[in-house]
Tab-separated table of C-alpha atoms and ligand atoms in Angstrom:
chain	number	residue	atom	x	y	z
A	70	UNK	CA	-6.285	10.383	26.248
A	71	UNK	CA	-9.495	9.408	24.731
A	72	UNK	CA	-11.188	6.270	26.390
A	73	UNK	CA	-11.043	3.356	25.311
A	74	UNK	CA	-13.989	2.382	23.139
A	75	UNK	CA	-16.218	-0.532	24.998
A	76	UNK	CA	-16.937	-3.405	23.092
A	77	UNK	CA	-20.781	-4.621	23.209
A	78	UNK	CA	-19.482	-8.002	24.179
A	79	UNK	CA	-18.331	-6.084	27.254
A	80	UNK	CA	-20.964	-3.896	27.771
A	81	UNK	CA	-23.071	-7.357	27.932
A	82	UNK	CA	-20.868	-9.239	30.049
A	83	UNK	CA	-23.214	-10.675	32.204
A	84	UNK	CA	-23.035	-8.935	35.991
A	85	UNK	CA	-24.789	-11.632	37.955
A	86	UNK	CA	-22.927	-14.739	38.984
A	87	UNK	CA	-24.779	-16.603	36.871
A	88	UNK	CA	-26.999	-14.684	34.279
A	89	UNK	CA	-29.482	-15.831	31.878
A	90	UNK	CA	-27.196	-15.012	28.753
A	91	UNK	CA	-24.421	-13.291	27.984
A	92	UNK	CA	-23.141	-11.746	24.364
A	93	UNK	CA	-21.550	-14.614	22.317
A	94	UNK	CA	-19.579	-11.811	20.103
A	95	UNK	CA	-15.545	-11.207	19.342
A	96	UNK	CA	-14.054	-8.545	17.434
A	97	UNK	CA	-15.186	-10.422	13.865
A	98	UNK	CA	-18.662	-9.130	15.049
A	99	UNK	CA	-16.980	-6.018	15.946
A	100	UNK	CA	-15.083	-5.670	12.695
A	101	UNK	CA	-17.911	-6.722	10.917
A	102	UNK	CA	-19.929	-4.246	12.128
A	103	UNK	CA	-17.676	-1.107	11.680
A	104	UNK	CA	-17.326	-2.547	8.094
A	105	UNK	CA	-20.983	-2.289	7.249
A	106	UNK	CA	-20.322	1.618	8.974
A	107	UNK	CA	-17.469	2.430	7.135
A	108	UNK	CA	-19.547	1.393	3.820
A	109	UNK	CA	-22.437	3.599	4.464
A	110	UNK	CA	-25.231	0.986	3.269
A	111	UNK	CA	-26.386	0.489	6.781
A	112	UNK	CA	-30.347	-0.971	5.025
A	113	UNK	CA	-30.807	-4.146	3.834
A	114	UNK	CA	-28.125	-5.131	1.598
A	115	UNK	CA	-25.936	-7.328	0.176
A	116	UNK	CA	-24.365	-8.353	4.020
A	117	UNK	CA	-28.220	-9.910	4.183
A	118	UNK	CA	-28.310	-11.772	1.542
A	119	UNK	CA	-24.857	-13.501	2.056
A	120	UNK	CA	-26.036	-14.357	5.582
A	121	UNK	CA	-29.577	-16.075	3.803
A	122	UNK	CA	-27.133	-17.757	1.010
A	123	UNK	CA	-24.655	-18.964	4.447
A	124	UNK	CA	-27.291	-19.735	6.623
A	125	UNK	CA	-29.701	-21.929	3.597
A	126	UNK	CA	-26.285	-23.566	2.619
A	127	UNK	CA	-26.169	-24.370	6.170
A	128	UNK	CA	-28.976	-25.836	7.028
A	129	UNK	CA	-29.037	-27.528	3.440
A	130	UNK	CA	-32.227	-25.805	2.618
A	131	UNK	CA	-33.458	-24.024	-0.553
A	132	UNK	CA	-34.337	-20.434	0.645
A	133	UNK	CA	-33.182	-18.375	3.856
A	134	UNK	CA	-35.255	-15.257	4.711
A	135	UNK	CA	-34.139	-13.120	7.161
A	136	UNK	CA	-36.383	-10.436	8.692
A	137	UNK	CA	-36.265	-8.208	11.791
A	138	UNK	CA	-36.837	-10.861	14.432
A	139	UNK	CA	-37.916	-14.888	15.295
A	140	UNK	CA	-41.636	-13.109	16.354
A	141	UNK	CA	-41.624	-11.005	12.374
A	142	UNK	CA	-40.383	-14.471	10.792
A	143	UNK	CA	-43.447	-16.502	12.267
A	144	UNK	CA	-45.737	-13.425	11.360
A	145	UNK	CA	-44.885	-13.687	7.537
A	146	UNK	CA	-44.891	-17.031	7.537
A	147	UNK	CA	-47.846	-17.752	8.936
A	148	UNK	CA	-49.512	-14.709	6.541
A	149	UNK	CA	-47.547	-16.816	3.274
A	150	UNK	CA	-49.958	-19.677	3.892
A	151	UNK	CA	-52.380	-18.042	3.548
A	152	UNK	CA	-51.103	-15.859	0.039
A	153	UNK	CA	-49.647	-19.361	-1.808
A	154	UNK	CA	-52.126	-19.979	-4.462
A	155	UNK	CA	-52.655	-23.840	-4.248
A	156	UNK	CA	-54.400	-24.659	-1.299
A	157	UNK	CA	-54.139	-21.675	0.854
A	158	UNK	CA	-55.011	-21.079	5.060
A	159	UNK	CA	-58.589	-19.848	5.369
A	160	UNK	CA	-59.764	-18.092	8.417
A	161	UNK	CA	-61.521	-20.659	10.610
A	162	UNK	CA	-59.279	-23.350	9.701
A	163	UNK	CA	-57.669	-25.116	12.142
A	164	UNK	CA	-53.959	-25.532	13.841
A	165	UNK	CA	-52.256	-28.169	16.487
A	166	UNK	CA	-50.319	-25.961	18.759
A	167	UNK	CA	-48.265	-27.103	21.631
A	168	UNK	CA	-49.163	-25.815	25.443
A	169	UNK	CA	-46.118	-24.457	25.868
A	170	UNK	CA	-44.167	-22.137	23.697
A	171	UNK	CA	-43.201	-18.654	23.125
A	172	UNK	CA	-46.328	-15.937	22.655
A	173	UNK	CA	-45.335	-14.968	19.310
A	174	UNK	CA	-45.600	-18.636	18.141
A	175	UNK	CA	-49.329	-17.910	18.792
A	176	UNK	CA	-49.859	-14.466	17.700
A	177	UNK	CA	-49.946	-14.320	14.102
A	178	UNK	CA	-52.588	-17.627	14.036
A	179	UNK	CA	-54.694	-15.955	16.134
A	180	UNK	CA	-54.142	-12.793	13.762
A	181	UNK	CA	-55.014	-14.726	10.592
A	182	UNK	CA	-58.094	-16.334	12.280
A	183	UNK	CA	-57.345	-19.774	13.138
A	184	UNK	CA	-58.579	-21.744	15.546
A	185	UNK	CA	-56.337	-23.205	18.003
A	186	UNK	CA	-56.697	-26.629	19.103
A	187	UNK	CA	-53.541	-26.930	22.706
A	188	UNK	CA	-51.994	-30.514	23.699
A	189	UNK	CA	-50.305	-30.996	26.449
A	190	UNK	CA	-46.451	-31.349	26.204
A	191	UNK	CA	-44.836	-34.271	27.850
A	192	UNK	CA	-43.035	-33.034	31.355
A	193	UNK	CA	-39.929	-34.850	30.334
A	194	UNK	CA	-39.350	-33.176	26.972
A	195	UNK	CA	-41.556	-30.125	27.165
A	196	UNK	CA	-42.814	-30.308	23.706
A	197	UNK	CA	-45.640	-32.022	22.444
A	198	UNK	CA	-47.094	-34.889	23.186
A	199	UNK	CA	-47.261	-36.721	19.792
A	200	UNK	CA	-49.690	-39.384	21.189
A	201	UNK	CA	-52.397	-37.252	21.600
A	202	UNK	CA	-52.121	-35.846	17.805
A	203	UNK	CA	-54.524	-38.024	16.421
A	204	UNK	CA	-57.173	-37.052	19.116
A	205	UNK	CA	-56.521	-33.785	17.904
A	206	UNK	CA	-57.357	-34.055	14.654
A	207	UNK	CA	-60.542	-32.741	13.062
A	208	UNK	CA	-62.046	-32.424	9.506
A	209	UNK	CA	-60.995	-28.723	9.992
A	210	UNK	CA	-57.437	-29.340	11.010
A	211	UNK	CA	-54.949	-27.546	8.282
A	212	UNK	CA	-51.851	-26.843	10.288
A	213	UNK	CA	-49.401	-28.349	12.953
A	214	UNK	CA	-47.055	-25.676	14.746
A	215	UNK	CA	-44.072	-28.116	15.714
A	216	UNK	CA	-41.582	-26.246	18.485
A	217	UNK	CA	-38.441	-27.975	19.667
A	218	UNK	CA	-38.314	-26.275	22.849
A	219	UNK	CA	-35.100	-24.154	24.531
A	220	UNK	CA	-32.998	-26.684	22.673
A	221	UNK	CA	-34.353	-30.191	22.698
A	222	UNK	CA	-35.684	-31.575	19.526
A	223	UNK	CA	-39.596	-32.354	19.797
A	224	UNK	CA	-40.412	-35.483	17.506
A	225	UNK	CA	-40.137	-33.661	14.682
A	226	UNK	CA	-40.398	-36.953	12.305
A	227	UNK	CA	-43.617	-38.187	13.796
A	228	UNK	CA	-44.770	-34.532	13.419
A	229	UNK	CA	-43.889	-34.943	10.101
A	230	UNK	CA	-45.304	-37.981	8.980
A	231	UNK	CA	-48.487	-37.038	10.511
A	232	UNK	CA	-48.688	-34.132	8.216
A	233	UNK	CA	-47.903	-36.263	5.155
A	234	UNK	CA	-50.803	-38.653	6.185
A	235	UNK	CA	-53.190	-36.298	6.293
A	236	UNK	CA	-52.430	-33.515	4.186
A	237	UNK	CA	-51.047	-30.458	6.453
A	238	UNK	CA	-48.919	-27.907	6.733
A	239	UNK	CA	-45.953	-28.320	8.734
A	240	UNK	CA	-44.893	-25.054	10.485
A	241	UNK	CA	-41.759	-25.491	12.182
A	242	UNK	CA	-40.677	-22.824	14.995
A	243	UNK	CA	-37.352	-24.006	15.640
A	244	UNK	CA	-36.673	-20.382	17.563
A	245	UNK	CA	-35.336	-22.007	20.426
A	246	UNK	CA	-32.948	-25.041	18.867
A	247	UNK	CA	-30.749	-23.613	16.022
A	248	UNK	CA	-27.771	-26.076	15.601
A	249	UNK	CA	-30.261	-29.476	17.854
A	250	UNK	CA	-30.635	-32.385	15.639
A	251	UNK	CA	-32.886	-35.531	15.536
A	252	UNK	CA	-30.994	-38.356	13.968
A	253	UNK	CA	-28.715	-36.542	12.090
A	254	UNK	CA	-31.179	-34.703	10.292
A	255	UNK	CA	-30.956	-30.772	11.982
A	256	UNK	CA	-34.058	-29.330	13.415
A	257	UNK	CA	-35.602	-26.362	11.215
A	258	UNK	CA	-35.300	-28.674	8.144
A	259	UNK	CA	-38.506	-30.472	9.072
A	260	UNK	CA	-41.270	-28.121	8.401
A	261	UNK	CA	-42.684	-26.416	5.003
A	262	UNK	CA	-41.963	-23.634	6.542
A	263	UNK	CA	-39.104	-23.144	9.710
A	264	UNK	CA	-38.361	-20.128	11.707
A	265	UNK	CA	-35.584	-19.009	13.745
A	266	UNK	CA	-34.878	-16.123	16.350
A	267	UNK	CA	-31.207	-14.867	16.211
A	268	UNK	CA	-32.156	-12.225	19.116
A	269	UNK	CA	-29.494	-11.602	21.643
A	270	UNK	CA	-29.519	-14.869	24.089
A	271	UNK	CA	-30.026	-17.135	21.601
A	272	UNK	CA	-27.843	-19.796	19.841
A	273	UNK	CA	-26.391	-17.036	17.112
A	274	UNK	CA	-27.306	-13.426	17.888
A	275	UNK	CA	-27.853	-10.792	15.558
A	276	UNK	CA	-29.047	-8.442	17.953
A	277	UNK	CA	-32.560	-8.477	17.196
A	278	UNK	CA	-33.610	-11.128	13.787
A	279	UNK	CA	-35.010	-13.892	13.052
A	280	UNK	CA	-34.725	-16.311	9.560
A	281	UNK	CA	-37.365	-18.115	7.270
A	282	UNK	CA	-36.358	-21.016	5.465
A	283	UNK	CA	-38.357	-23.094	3.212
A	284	UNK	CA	-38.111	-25.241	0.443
A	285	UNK	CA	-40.587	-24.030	-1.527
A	286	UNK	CA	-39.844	-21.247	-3.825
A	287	UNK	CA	-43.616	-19.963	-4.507
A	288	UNK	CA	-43.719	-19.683	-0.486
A	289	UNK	CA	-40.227	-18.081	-0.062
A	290	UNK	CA	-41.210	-15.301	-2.993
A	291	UNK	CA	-44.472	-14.561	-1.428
A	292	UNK	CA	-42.532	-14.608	1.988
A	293	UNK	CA	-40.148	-11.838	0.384
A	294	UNK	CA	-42.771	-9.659	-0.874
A	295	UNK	CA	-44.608	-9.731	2.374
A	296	UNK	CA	-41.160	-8.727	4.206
A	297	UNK	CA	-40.933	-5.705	2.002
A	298	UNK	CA	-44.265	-3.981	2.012
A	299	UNK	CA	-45.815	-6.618	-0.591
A	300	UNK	CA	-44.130	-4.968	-2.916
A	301	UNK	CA	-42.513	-6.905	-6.304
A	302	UNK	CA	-39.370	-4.980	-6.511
A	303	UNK	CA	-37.643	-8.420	-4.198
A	304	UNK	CA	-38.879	-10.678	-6.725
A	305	UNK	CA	-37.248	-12.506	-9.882
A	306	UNK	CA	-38.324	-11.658	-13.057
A	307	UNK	CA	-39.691	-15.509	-13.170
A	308	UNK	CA	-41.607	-15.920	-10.534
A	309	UNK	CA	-45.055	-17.407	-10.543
A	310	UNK	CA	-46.492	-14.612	-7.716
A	311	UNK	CA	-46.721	-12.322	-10.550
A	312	UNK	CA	-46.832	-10.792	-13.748
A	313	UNK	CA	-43.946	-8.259	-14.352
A	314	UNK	CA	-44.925	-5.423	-16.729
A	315	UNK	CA	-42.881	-3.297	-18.885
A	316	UNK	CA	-43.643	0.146	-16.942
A	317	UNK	CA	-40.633	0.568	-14.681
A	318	UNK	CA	-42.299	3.781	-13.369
A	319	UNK	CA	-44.991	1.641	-12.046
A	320	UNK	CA	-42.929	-1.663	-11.292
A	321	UNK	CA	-40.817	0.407	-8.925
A	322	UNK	CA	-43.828	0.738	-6.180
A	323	UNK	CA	-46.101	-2.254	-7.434
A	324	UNK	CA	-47.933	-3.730	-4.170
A	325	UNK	CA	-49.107	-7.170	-4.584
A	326	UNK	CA	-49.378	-8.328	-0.967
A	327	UNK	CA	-51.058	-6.896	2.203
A	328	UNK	CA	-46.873	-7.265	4.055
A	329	UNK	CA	-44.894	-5.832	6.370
A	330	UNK	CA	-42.330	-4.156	6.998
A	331	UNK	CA	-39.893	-6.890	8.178
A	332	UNK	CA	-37.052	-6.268	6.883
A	333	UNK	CA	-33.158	-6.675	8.800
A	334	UNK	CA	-30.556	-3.912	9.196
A	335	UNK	CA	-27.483	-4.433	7.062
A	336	UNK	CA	-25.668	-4.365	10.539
A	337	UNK	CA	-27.312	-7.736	11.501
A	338	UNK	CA	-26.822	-9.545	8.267
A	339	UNK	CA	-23.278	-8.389	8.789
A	340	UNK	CA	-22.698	-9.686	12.050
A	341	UNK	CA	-24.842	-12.684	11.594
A	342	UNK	CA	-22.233	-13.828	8.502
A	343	UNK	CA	-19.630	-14.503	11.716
A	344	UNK	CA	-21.991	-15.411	14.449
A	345	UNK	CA	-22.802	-18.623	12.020
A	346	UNK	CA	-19.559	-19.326	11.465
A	347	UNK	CA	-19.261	-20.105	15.518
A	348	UNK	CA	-22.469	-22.022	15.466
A	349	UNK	CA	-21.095	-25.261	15.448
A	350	UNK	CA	-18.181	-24.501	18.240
A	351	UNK	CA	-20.840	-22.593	20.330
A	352	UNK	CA	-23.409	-25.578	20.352
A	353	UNK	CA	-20.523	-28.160	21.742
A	354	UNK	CA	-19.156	-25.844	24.395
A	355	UNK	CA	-23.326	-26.107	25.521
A	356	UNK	CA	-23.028	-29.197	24.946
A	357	UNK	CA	-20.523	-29.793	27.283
A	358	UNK	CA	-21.687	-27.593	30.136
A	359	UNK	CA	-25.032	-29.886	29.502
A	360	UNK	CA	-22.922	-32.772	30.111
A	361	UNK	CA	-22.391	-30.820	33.829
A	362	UNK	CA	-25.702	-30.327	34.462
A	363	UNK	CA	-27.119	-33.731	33.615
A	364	UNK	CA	-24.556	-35.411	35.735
A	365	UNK	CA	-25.407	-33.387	38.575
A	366	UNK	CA	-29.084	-33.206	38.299
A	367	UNK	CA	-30.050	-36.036	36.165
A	368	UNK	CA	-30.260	-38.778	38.973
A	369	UNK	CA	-31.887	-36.494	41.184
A	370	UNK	CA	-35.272	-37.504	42.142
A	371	UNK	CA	-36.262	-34.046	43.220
A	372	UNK	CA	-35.551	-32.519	39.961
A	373	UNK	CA	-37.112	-33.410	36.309
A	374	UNK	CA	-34.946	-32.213	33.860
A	375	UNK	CA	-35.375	-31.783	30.225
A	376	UNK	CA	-34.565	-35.227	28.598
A	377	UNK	CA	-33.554	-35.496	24.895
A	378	UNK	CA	-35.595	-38.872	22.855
A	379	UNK	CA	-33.943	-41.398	21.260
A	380	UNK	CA	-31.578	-39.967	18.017
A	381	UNK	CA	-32.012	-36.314	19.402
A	382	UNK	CA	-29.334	-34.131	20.184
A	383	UNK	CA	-30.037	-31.110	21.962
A	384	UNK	CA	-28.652	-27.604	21.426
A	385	UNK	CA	-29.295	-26.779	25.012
A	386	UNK	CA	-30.425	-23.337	25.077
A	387	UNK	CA	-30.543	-23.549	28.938
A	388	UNK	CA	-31.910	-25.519	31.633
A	389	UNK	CA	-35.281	-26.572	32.624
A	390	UNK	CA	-35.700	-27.981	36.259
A	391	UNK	CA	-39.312	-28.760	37.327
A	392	UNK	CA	-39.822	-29.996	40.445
A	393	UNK	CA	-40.862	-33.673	41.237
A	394	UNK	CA	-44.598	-33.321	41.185
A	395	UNK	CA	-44.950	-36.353	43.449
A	396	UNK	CA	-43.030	-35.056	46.178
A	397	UNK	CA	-43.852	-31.459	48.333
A	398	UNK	CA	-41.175	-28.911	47.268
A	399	UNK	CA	-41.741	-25.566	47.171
A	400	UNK	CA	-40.987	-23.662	44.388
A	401	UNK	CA	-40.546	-20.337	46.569
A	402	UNK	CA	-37.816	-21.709	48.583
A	403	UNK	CA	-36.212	-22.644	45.141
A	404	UNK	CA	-36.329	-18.923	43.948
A	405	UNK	CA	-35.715	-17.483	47.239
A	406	UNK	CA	-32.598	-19.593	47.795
A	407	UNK	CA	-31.542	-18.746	44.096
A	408	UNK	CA	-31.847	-14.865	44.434
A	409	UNK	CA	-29.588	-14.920	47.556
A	410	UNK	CA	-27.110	-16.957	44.861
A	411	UNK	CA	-27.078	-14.236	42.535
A	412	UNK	CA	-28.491	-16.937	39.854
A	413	UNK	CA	-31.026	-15.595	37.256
A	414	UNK	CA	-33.950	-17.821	36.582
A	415	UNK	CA	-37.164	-17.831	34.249
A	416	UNK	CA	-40.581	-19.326	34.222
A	417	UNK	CA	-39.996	-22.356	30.959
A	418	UNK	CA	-40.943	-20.336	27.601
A	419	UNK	CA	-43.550	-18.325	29.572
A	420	UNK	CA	-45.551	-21.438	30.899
A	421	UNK	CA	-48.725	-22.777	30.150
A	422	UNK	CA	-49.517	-20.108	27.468
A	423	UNK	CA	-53.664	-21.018	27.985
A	424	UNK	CA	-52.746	-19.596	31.682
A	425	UNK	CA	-51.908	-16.164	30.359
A	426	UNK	CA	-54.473	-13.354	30.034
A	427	UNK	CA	-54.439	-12.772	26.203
A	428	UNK	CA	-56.017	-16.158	25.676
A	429	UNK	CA	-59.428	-14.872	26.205
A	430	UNK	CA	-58.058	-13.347	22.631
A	431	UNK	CA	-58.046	-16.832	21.152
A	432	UNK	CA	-60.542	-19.058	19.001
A	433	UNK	CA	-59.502	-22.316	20.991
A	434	UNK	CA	-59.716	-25.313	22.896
A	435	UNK	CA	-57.492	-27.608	24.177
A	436	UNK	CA	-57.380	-31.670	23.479
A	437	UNK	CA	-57.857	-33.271	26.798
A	438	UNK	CA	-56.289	-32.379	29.777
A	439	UNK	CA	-53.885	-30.277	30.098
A	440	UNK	CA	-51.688	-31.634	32.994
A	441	UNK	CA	-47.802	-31.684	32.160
A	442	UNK	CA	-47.662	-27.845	30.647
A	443	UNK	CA	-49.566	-26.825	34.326
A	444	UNK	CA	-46.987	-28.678	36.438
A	445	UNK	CA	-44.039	-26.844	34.212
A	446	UNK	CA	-46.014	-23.809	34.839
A	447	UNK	CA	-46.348	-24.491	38.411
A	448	UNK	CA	-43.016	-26.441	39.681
A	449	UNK	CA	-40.590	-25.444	36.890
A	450	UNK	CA	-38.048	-22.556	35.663
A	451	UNK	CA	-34.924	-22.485	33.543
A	452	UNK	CA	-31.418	-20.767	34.084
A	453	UNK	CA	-29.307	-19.737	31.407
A	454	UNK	CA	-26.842	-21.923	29.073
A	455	UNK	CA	-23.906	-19.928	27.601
A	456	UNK	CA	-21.491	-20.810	24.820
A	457	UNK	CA	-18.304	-20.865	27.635
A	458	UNK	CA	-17.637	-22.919	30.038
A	459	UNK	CA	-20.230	-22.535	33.021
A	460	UNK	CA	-18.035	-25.513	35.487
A	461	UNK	CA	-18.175	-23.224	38.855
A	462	UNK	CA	-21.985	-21.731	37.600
A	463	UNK	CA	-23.721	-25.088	37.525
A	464	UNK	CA	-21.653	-27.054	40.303
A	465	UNK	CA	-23.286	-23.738	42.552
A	466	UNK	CA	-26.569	-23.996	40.849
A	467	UNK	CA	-26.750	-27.324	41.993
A	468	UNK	CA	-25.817	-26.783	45.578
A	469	UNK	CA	-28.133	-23.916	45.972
A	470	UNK	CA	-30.952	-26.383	44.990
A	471	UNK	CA	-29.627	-29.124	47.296
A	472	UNK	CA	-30.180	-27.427	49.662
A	473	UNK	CA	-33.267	-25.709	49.152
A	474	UNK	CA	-35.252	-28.119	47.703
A	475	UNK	CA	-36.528	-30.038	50.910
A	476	UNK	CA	-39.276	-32.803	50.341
A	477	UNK	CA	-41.714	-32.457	52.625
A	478	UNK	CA	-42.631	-29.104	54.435
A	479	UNK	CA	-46.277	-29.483	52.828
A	480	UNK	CA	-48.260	-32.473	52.074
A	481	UNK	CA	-47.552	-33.963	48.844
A	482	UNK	CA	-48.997	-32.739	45.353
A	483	UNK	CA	-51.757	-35.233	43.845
A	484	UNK	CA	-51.277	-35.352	39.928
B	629	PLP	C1	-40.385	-20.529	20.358
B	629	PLP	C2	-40.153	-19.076	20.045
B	629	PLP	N1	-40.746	-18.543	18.962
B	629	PLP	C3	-40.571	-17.253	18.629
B	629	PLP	C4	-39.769	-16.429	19.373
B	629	PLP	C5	-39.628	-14.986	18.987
B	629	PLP	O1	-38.313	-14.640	18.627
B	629	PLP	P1	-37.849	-13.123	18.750
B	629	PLP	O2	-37.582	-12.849	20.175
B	629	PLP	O3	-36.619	-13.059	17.898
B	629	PLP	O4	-38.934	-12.290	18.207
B	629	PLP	C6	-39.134	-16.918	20.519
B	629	PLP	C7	-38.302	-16.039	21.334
B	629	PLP	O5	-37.588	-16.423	22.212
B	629	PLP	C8	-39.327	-18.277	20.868
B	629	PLP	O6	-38.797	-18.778	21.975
């Protein structure tokens, strides 16, 4: 008897007793998949674009964009600004980046040549503290990065409106919070420019992708052509990026654009059709195990947790815990106690990203202190948020810390 074929929702099934992620897939994923197979177009095709028409219907946007991952979606992106013909990114100009967000938020700025001016996130949101924004500001400034981190919507209309006042760029990386709002309006409809990661332990998973959207159509046809080589072949026959000639011999390999290769597999645009179909269902069962997990941790001195402002709703990608900075925990009797629990845990978005090696990389400087993305970097971590119900994961999660998080041993942290 042949054996029975494993499903990659199996094969994924997390092993630990509480993992970081597990797969969010059923057999439509499955089906899907063997469809695209069975078919034999298996490159980009039309799967992909019904997922970019779903997924800009969805978000109530103009034009979706998928590419290959969240990291290739800020990379052309960030490189569009810079192709659009009115008022393009130079190299030197400058960009307001939070201290704490993913590496590849950072990456393709520092590619293009901009200088990066950090601010400090506020401990109890994570993301960026807005009131240091106009501090930040310089006759240079072009850009502001916005990033609503591992769920929880950074204020997104403040970041807005100070973009409107003075005449930037908004470049939303809403990676981490597919399907969070902020008062009613959903993040990754705030920026010029949004990204999203659909990579395996986020809110949808594609396997590995990531989308574009944008409401600008000069952006989102440069954004194609960069996608695809910088070819024109992508392109309408109207668009204002260029001229179409009559030579189809030529036409067929015209490059326009120093791109990328970018592009999706037909395979992810297939299963990605489905996977947004779940989004909303998936974001209330996190919902609800947040619920959980703010009832039990939320009054806890010991334990700052991510809190969502006024009008936000969070997506809850996981869950942040840094610990009190005013009182003497330490963080190694946290991980210690949560290895022996068979509970997986992460450092929040990779930290302080000014404390990581590559920085020496960056044209940069930071505005002010930098005190709240340290203390995440030095007293926090996450564990995972999954779209089932994680009752007997977080009720142990919480009496693992209980117990290991003792005020006291050493004398107290100054901040
Ligand atoms: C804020 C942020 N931006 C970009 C990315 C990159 O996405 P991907 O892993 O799909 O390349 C991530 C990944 O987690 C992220 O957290």
């Amino acid at each position: 008897m042949p054996a029975r074929r494993r499903r990659p929702s199996e094969e994924t099934q997390t092993s630990m007793f509480y993992d970081l992620a597990s797969s969010s897939w059923g057999e439509e994923e499955i089906q899907a998949l063997h469809r695209v197979i069975d078919g034999g177009q298996l490159t980009i095709g039309p799967n992909v674009r019904q997922f970019e028409d779903d997924f800009a219907k969805k978000f109530g946007v103009r034009h979706a964009l998928m590419v290959s991952s969240g990291s290739a979606a800020n990379l052309v992106g960030v490189a569009a600004l810079f192709y659009k013909k009115d008022r393009p990114l130079r190299r030197g100009d400058e960009v307001i980046v939070p201290s704490i967000s993913w590496a590849t938020t950072y990456y393709p700025l520092q590619q293009y040549g901009l200088r990066l001016r950090f601010v400090d996130v506020e401990l109890e949101s994570l993301n960026i503290d807005v009131a240091q924004l106009e501090r930040a500001l310089t006759s240079r400034t072009r850009m502001v990065v916005a990033v609503s981190i591992l769920g929880n919507p950074a204020a997104l209309d403040v970041l807005r409106a100070f973009c409107d006042t003075h005449n930037l760029y908004l470049f939303e990386d809403n990676c981490e919070s597919m399907g969070a709002s902020l008062n009613g309006k959903l993040c990754g409809t705030f920026g010029d420019i949004t990204t999203f990661s659909t990579f395996f332990s986020h809110h949808i998973s594609t396997m590995e992708g990531g989308v574009l959207t944008t409401d600008d159509t000069e952006l989102y046809h440069v954004a194609r052509s960069l996608r695809s080589h910088g070819w024109t072949r992508d392109l309408p026959s109207d668009t204002t990026v260029y001229e179409k000639r009559s030579d189809d011999f030529f036409e067929a390999y015209r490059f326009i654009l120093p791109g990328y290769n970018a592009r999706p597999l037909e395979l992810s645009g297939a299963v990605g059709i489905e996977q947004l179909k779940k989004l909303d269902g998936m974001v209330k069962i996190r919902r609800r195990n947040a619920a959980l997990f703010q009832s039990l941790f939320g009054r806890d001195e010991r334990f700052v947790i991510q809190h969502e402002r006024p009008g936000a709703a969070s997506s809850w990608f996981s869950f942040t815990v840094v610990l009190n900075p005013a009182l003497d925990i330490d963080r190694r009797d946290v991980m210690g106690a949560l290895k022996d629990a068979d509970i997986g845990y992460r450092i929040i978005t990779g930290g302080c990203f000014l404390r990581h090696d590559v920085i020496k990389y960056f044209d940069h400087d930071t505005v002010g202190d930098i005190v709240n993305a340290n203390i995440a970097h030095d007293r926090g971590f996450f564990v995972g948020n999954h779209p089932r119900d994680l009752t007997p994961q977080i009720e142990r999660f919480y009496e693992v810390l209980d117990r290991a998080a003792v005020p006291g041993r050493r004398s107290p942290v100054s901040v």
